């Protein structure tokens, strides 16, 4: 589970990072709204903890912007008790839940887990490129009518490639979205997995869906190869 924390007060941001990592989350921290937006666009997160009062771009604008871009990552907003911006306004921007500062860490983690669960049951989940289809909720993938027998890691990589279909993704992108924060090996490990994925999703069907973009990474063809 990968979480983005957007919080400008450094001690609070560090406390959140340490606490969430201790709960088993992989955590990225942004110290202002602009950086938060950038990270949220660059990476796939399971949830975002978003402070409202932020330098450059405030939390409500970050939230609204992501929703306008059809980014449905669950968002828990951190609001100040005496803040002039209220929860109703936050709901309008598409936030999933609110935690008022000062908050208990246990409560924040419980709310985070709750929005992540809700999202996985509500969301229209199938990803596809042509006849290549993946259902994250069911943990299954198909080429046409044929069910694909993928390992957990292959499945995660295919899910990531499908989430960015048509775009060039680097090995580093794949590693940072599929492996957790403790991974410190070489991004070249991705080559091994892409090779085994091709043998399962392309070769038997005489297709070529995962293109190697020399010097840059890979691109999953929109039409599924
Ligand atoms: Ca703040």
Coordinates of C-alpha atoms and ligand atoms in Angstrom, one line a residue:
X1 CA 0.0 0.0 0.0
X2 CA 1.5 3.3 -1.1
X3 CA 0.5 6.5 0.4
X4 CA 1.3 10.2 -0.5
X5 CA 1.4 12.6 2.4
X6 CA 1.1 16.3 1.5
X7 CA 1.9 18.4 4.6
X8 CA 4.0 21.5 4.8
X9 CA 4.9 21.4 8.5
X10 CA 8.1 19.3 8.4
X11 CA 7.8 17.7 11.9
X12 CA 4.2 16.7 11.2
X13 CA 5.2 15.3 7.8
X14 CA 8.0 13.3 9.3
X15 CA 5.8 12.0 12.1
X16 CA 3.2 10.9 9.5
X17 CA 5.9 9.2 7.4
X18 CA 7.3 7.3 10.3
X19 CA 4.0 6.3 11.7
X20 CA 2.6 5.1 8.4
X21 CA 5.7 3.2 7.5
X22 CA 5.5 1.5 10.9
X23 CA 2.0 0.4 9.8
X24 CA 3.4 -1.2 6.6
X25 CA 2.7 1.6 4.1
X26 CA 5.2 2.9 1.6
X27 CA 5.2 6.7 2.0
X28 CA 6.1 9.6 -0.1
X29 CA 6.0 13.1 1.3
X30 CA 5.4 16.4 -0.5
X31 CA 5.9 19.7 1.4
X32 CA 3.6 21.9 -0.7
X33 CA 0.6 21.6 -2.9
X34 CA 2.5 21.9 -6.2
X35 CA 4.8 19.1 -5.3
X36 CA 1.9 17.1 -4.1
X37 CA 0.1 17.4 -7.4
X38 CA 3.2 16.5 -9.3
X39 CA 3.8 13.3 -7.2
X40 CA 0.1 12.3 -7.5
X41 CA 0.3 12.6 -11.2
X42 CA 3.6 10.8 -11.5
X43 CA 2.8 7.8 -9.3
X44 CA 0.0 5.5 -8.4
X45 CA -1.0 5.8 -4.8
X46 CA -3.5 3.8 -2.8
X47 CA -4.4 6.9 -0.8
X48 CA -3.4 10.5 -0.2
X49 CA -3.3 12.3 3.1
X50 CA -3.8 15.9 2.2
X51 CA -3.4 19.0 4.4
X52 CA -5.8 21.8 3.6
X53 CA -3.6 24.8 4.3
X54 CA -0.6 24.4 2.1
X55 CA 1.9 26.7 0.3
X56 CA 1.6 27.3 -3.4
X57 CA -1.6 25.3 -4.0
X58 CA -4.0 24.7 -1.2
X59 CA -5.4 21.2 -0.4
X60 CA -8.9 21.9 -1.8
X61 CA -7.4 23.0 -5.1
X62 CA -5.1 19.9 -5.2
X63 CA -8.1 17.6 -4.6
X64 CA -10.3 19.3 -7.2
X65 CA -7.6 19.3 -9.8
X66 CA -6.9 15.6 -9.4
X67 CA -10.7 14.8 -9.6
X68 CA -11.0 17.0 -12.7
X69 CA -8.2 14.9 -14.2
X70 CA -10.1 11.7 -13.3
X71 CA -7.7 10.7 -10.6
X72 CA -9.9 8.9 -8.1
X73 CA -7.2 8.0 -5.5
X74 CA -8.9 8.1 -2.1
X75 CA -8.1 11.3 -0.3
X76 CA -8.3 12.0 3.5
X77 CA -8.0 15.7 4.2
X78 CA -6.4 17.2 7.3
X79 CA -8.4 20.2 8.4
X80 CA -7.8 22.6 11.3
X81 CA -10.6 22.9 13.9
X82 CA -10.7 26.7 13.6
X83 CA -10.1 26.8 9.9
X84 CA -12.2 29.1 7.8
X85 CA -12.4 26.4 5.1
X86 CA -15.0 23.8 6.2
X87 CA -15.8 20.2 5.4
X88 CA -18.7 21.0 3.1
X89 CA -16.3 22.8 0.8
X90 CA -13.9 19.9 1.0
X91 CA -16.7 17.4 0.1
X92 CA -17.4 19.6 -3.0
X93 CA -13.8 19.1 -4.1
X94 CA -14.2 15.3 -4.0
X95 CA -12.3 14.4 -0.8
X96 CA -13.3 11.0 0.7
X97 CA -12.9 11.8 4.4
X98 CA -11.7 14.4 6.9
X99 CA -9.6 14.3 10.0
X100 CA -9.5 17.4 12.2
X101 CA -6.2 18.5 13.6
X102 CA -5.0 17.7 16.2
X103 CA -5.8 14.1 15.5
X104 CA -5.1 10.7 16.9
X105 CA -2.8 8.7 14.7
X106 CA -4.9 5.6 15.3
X107 CA -8.0 7.4 14.0
X108 CA -6.1 8.6 10.9
X109 CA -4.9 5.1 10.0
X110 CA -8.4 3.7 10.6
X111 CA -9.9 6.3 8.2
X112 CA -7.2 5.7 5.6
X113 CA -7.9 2.0 5.6
X114 CA -11.6 2.6 5.4
X115 CA -11.4 4.9 2.3
X116 CA -9.1 2.4 0.6
X117 CA -11.5 -0.4 1.2
X118 CA -14.5 1.6 0.0
X119 CA -12.7 2.7 -3.1
X120 CA -11.8 -0.9 -4.1
X121 CA -15.4 -2.0 -3.9
X122 CA -17.0 1.1 -5.6
X123 CA -14.7 1.7 -8.4
X124 CA -15.3 0.5 -11.9
X125 CA -12.2 -1.6 -11.8
X126 CA -11.4 -3.3 -15.1
X127 CA -8.4 -2.0 -17.0
X128 CA -8.0 -2.9 -20.7
X129 CA -6.1 -2.4 -23.9
X130 CA -7.9 -4.1 -26.8
X131 CA -8.6 -7.7 -25.7
X132 CA -6.1 -7.6 -22.9
X133 CA -8.2 -7.1 -19.7
X134 CA -7.3 -7.0 -16.1
X135 CA -9.6 -6.9 -13.1
X136 CA -7.7 -5.7 -10.0
X137 CA -10.5 -6.5 -7.6
X138 CA -10.7 -10.1 -8.8
X139 CA -7.0 -10.4 -9.3
X140 CA -7.5 -11.9 -12.7
X141 CA -6.5 -11.0 -16.3
X142 CA -7.5 -12.3 -19.7
X143 CA -6.3 -12.2 -23.3
X144 CA -9.7 -12.4 -25.1
X145 CA -11.5 -15.4 -23.5
X146 CA -8.3 -16.9 -22.3
X147 CA -7.5 -16.4 -18.6
X148 CA -3.8 -15.5 -18.0
X149 CA -1.8 -17.3 -15.3
X150 CA 0.3 -14.5 -13.8
X151 CA 2.4 -14.4 -10.7
X152 CA 1.5 -11.6 -8.2
X153 CA 4.5 -9.5 -9.4
X154 CA 3.7 -10.0 -13.1
X155 CA 0.1 -9.0 -12.3
X156 CA 1.1 -5.8 -10.6
X157 CA 3.4 -4.9 -13.4
X158 CA 0.7 -5.5 -16.0
X159 CA -1.8 -3.5 -13.9
X160 CA 0.7 -0.6 -13.8
X161 CA 1.3 -0.7 -17.5
X162 CA -2.4 -0.8 -18.2
X163 CA -3.0 2.2 -15.9
X164 CA -0.6 4.1 -18.2
X165 CA -1.5 2.5 -21.5
X166 CA 0.0 4.3 -24.5
X167 CA 2.6 6.1 -22.4
X168 CA 6.3 5.4 -22.1
X169 CA 7.1 4.2 -18.6
X170 CA 10.7 3.8 -17.3
X171 CA 12.0 0.8 -15.4
X172 CA 12.3 3.2 -12.4
X173 CA 8.6 4.1 -12.7
X174 CA 7.7 0.4 -12.7
X175 CA 9.9 -0.3 -9.7
X176 CA 8.6 2.6 -7.6
X177 CA 5.0 1.7 -8.3
X178 CA 5.2 -2.1 -8.0
X179 CA 7.9 -2.7 -5.4
X180 CA 7.6 -1.3 -1.9
X181 CA 9.9 1.3 -0.4
X182 CA 12.3 -1.4 1.0
X183 CA 13.3 -2.5 -2.5
X184 CA 16.9 -1.4 -3.1
X185 CA 17.8 -3.6 -6.1
X186 CA 18.4 -2.6 -9.7
X187 CA 15.5 -1.4 -11.9
X188 CA 16.9 -3.9 -14.4
X189 CA 14.9 -6.5 -12.6
X190 CA 12.0 -5.2 -14.5
X191 CA 13.4 -6.6 -17.7
X192 CA 13.2 -10.1 -16.3
X193 CA 9.5 -9.6 -15.4
X194 CA 8.6 -8.0 -18.7
X195 CA 10.2 -10.9 -20.5
X196 CA 8.1 -13.4 -18.6
X197 CA 5.0 -11.3 -19.1
X198 CA 5.5 -11.3 -22.8
X199 CA 5.7 -15.1 -22.8
X200 CA 2.3 -15.2 -21.2
X201 CA 0.3 -12.3 -22.6
X202 CA 1.8 -12.0 -26.1
X203 CA 3.8 -14.9 -27.5
X204 CA 1.0 -17.5 -27.3
X205 CA -1.4 -15.1 -29.0
X206 CA 1.1 -14.0 -31.7
X207 CA 0.9 -10.4 -30.3
X208 CA 3.4 -7.7 -29.3
X209 CA 1.7 -5.5 -26.7
X210 CA 4.7 -4.4 -24.7
X211 CA 7.0 -2.3 -26.8
X212 CA 10.6 -1.6 -25.7
X213 CA 11.4 2.1 -26.1
X214 CA 15.2 2.0 -26.3
X215 CA 16.8 4.2 -23.6
X216 CA 13.4 5.0 -22.1
X217 CA 11.5 2.0 -21.0
X218 CA 8.3 0.3 -22.2
X219 CA 5.0 1.2 -23.7
X220 CA 1.9 -0.9 -23.6
X221 CA 0.1 -0.5 -27.0
X222 CA -3.4 1.0 -26.7
X223 CA -4.9 -1.6 -28.9
X224 CA -3.4 -4.4 -26.8
X225 CA -0.8 -5.4 -29.5
Ligands
LIG1 CA1 -0.5 23.3 6.7

